Coordinates of C-alpha atoms in Angstrom, one line a residue:
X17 CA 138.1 92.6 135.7
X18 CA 136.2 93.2 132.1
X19 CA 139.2 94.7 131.0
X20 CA 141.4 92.3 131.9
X21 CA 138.9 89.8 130.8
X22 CA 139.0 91.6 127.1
X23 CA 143.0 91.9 127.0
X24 CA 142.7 88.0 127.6
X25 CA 140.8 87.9 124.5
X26 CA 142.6 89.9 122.5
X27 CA 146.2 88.3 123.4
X28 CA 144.7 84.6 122.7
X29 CA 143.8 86.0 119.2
X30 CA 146.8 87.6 118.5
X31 CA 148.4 84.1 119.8
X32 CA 146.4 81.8 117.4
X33 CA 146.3 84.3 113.8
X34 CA 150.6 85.2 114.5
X35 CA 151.3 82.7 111.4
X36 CA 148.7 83.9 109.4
X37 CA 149.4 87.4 109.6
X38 CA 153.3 86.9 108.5
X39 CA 151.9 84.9 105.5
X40 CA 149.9 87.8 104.2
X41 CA 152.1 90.4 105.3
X42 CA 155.1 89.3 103.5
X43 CA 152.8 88.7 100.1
X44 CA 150.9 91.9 100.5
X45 CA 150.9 94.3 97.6
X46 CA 149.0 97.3 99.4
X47 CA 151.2 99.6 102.0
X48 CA 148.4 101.5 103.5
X49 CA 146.3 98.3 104.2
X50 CA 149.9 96.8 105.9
X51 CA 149.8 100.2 107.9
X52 CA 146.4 100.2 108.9
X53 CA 146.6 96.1 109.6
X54 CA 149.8 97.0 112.1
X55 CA 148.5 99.8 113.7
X56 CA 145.3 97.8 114.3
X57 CA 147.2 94.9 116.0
X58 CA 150.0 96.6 117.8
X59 CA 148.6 99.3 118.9
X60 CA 145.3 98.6 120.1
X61 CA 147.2 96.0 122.6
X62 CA 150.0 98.5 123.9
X63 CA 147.0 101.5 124.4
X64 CA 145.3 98.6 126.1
X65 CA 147.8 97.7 128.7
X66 CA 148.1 101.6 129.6
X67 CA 144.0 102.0 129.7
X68 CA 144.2 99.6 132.2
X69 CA 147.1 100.7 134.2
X70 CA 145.9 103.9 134.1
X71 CA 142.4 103.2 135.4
X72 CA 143.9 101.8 138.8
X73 CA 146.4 104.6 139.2
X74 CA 145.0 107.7 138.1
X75 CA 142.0 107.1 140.2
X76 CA 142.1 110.1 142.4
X77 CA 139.5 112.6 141.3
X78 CA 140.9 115.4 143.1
X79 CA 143.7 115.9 140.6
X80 CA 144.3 116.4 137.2
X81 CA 146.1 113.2 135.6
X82 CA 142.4 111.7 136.0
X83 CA 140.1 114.0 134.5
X84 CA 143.0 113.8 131.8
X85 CA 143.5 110.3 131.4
X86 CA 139.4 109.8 130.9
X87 CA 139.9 111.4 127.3
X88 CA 142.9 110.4 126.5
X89 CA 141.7 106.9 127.2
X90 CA 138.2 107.2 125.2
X91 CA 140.3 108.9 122.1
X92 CA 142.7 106.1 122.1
X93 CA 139.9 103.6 122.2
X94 CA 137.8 105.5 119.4
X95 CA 140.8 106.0 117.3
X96 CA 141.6 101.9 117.5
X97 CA 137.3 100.8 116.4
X98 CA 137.6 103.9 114.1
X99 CA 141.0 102.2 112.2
X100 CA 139.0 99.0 111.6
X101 CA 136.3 101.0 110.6
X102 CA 138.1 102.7 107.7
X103 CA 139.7 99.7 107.2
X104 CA 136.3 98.1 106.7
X105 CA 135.6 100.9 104.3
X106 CA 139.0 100.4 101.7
X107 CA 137.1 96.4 101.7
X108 CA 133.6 97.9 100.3
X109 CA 135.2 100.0 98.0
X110 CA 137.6 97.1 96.7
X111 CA 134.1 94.9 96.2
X112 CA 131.9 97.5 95.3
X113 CA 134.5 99.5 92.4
X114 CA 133.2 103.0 91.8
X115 CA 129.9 102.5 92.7
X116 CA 129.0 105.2 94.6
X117 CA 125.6 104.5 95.5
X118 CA 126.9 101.9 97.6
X119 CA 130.1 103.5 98.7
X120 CA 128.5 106.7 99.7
X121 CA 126.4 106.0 102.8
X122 CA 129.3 104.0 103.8
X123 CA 131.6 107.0 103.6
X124 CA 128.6 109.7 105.3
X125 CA 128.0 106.3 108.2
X126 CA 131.9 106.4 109.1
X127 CA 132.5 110.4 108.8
X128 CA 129.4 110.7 111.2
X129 CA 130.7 107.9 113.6
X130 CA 133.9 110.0 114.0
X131 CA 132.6 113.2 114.2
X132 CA 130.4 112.9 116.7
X133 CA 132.6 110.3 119.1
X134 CA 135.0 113.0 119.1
X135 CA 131.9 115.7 119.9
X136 CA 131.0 113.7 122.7
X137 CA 134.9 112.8 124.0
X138 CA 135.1 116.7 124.5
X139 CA 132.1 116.0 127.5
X140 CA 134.0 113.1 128.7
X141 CA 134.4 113.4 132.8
X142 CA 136.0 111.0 135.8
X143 CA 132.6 108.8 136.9
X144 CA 131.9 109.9 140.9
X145 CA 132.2 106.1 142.3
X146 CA 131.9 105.8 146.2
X147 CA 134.6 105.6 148.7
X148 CA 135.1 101.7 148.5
X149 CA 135.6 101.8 144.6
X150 CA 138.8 103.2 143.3
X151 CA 139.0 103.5 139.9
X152 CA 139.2 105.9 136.6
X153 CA 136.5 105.8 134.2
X154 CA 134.9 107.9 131.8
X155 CA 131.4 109.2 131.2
X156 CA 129.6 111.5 129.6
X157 CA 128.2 114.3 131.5
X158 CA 128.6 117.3 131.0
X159 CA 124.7 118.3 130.9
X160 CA 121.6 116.3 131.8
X161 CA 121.0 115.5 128.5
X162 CA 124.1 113.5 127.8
X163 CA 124.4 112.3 131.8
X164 CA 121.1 110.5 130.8
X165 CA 122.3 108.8 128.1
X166 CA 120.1 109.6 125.0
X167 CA 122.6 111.3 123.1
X168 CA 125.7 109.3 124.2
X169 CA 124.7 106.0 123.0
X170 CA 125.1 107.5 119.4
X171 CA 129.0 106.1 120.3
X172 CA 127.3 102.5 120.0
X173 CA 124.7 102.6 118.0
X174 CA 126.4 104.6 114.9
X175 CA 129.4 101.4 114.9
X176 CA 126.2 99.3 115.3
X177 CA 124.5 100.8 112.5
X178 CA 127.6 101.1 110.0
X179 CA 128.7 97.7 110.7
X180 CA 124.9 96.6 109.7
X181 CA 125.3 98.5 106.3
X182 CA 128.8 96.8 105.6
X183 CA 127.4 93.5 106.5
X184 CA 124.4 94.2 104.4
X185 CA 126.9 95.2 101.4
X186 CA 129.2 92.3 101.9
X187 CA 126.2 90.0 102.1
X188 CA 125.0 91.4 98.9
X189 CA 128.4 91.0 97.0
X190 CA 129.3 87.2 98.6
X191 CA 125.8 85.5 99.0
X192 CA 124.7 84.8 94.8
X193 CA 127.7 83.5 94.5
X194 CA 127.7 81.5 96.9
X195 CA 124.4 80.3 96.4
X196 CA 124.9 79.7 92.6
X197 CA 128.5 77.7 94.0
X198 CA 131.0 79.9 91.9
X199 CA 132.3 81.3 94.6
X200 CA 136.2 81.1 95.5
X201 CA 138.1 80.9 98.7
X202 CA 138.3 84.8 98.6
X203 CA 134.8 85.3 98.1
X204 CA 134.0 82.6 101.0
X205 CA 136.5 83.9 103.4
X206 CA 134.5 87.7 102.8
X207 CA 131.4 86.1 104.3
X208 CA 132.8 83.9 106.7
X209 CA 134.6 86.8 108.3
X210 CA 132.2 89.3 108.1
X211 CA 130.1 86.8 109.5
X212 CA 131.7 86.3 112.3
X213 CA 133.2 90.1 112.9
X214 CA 129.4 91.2 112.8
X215 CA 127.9 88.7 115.2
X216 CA 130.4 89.2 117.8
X217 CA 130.5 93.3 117.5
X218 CA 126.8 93.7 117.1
X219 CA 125.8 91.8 120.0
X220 CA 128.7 94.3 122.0
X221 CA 127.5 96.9 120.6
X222 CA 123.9 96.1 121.2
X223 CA 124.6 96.0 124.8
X224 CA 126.6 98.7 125.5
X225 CA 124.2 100.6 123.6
X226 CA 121.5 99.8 126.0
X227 CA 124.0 99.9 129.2
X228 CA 124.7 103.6 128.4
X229 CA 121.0 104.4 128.3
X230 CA 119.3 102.2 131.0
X231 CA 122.7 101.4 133.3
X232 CA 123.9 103.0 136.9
X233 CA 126.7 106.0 135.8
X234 CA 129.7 103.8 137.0
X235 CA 128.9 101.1 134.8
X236 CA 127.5 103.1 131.6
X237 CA 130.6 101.9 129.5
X238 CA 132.2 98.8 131.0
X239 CA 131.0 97.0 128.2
X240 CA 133.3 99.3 125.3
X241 CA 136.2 97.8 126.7
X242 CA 134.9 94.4 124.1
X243 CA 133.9 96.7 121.4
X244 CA 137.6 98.3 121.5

C-alpha cells in the first residue's frame, strides 16, 4: 500500500508539471540535461510499476526470480535518486562556475553515495516475512553488522547529507540576492525549488534513516519507496 500510495504521488505530479515540461523541453539548449530530465520522468515511473508487480509475484522465497528481483529492484531505485542526484550536481556547478572548493565535496558526497549503495546492493537478500504475509522485499543482511542496521543506513543518510550540502550551496548562491531584492525569476525559482525538493526529501530520508536502524526487518525500507 506505500507503494502504491507513492506511484499515486508520483503520477499526480507528472499530471499537474506535463505542460511545463513541453515548454522547457522544446526551448532547451542542453542535451544531456534533456537526457537526464527524461530518464528521470519516464523511467523512474515504468521501473516503478514493475517494483511493484514484482513484489506481489515474485514473492516465493524458495526460488530464484525473488532473491533476483530484490537487487534488481534496489539497483533500479538507486540508479533513479542517483540520476537526480547528478543532475543536482550539473546545477551547482552551473551556479558555482569553476569553483572547486565548492564543487568538490559535492563531487566526493555523490561518488561516495554511489559507491557504497552499490557496496551494500551486493548484500541485498529476500526479507523472511511469516506465512500470512506474501511479499518481495529487500534487506540488507548478509552479516550481523549490516542485519542491524548501522552500516545500511549509510543508503539514507549519505542522500540526506548531500542533499543538505546542495541546499546549503544553493542557499548560499540565491539568499543575498534575494535579500538585497535583485534577484530574477531564475534565481527565485532556485530557492523555491530547492526549498521545497529539500523539505520533502529530508524529512524521507530522515525517517527511513532511522526505520533501517531502529525498525522490525520486514519494514526496514518501506519508507525508500518516497525517497525513490
Amino acid at each position: 500500500y506505500v507503494g502504491i500510495v507513492g506511484f499515486t504521488i508520483l503520477v499526480w505530479d507528472h499530471i499537474v508539471t506535463s505542460a511545463d515540461e513541453v515548454r522547457h523541453q522544446q526551448n532547451s539548449q542542453k542535451a544531456h540535461m534533456s537526457g537526464l530530465m527524461f530518464q528521470n520522468r519516464y523511467l523512474t515511473p515504468l521501473v516503478f510499476i514493475v517494483n511493484l508487480v514484482g513484489e506481489y509475484l515474485t514473492f516465493d522465497l524458495q526460488f530464484h526470480p525473488c532473491r533476483h528481483f530484490v537487487r534488481y529492484e534496489g539497483a533500479t531505485t538507486a540508479v533513479g535518486i542517483e540520476i537526480v542526484g547528478l543532475m543536482m550536481l550539473l546545477r551547482v556547478i552551473a551556479i558555482y562556475k569553476n569553483q572547486w572548493a565548492a564543487i568538490g565535496p559535492a563531487v566526493f558526497l555523490l561518488l561516495a553515495w554511489i559507491v557504497v549503495t552499490a557496496w551494500l546492493l551486493s548484500y541485498g537478500e529476500p526479507v523472511l516475512h511469516s506465512d500470512h504475509v506474501h511479499s518481495c522485499t529487500m534487506v540488507f543482511k548478509s552479516s550481523k553488522t549490516l542485519s542491524s542496521g548501522s552500516i545500511a543506513s549509510a543508503t539514507a543518510w549519505l542522500p540526506l547529507l548531500y542533499d543538505t550540502y546542495v541546499f546549503g550551496l544553493t542557499l548560499n548562491r540565491t539568499l543575498p540576492s534575494i535579500r538585497n531584492k535583485e534577484g530574477g525569476h531564475i534565481i527565485r525559482t532556485l530557492f523555491a525549488d530547492g526549498l521545497l525538493y529539500y523539505s520533502v526529501i529530508c524529512t524521507v530520508n530522515l525517517i527511513l534513516t532511522i526505520m533501517i536502524v531502529r525498525a522490525h526487518e520486514g519494514v526496514k525500507n518501506i519508507a525508500a519507496q518516497y525517497a525513490s
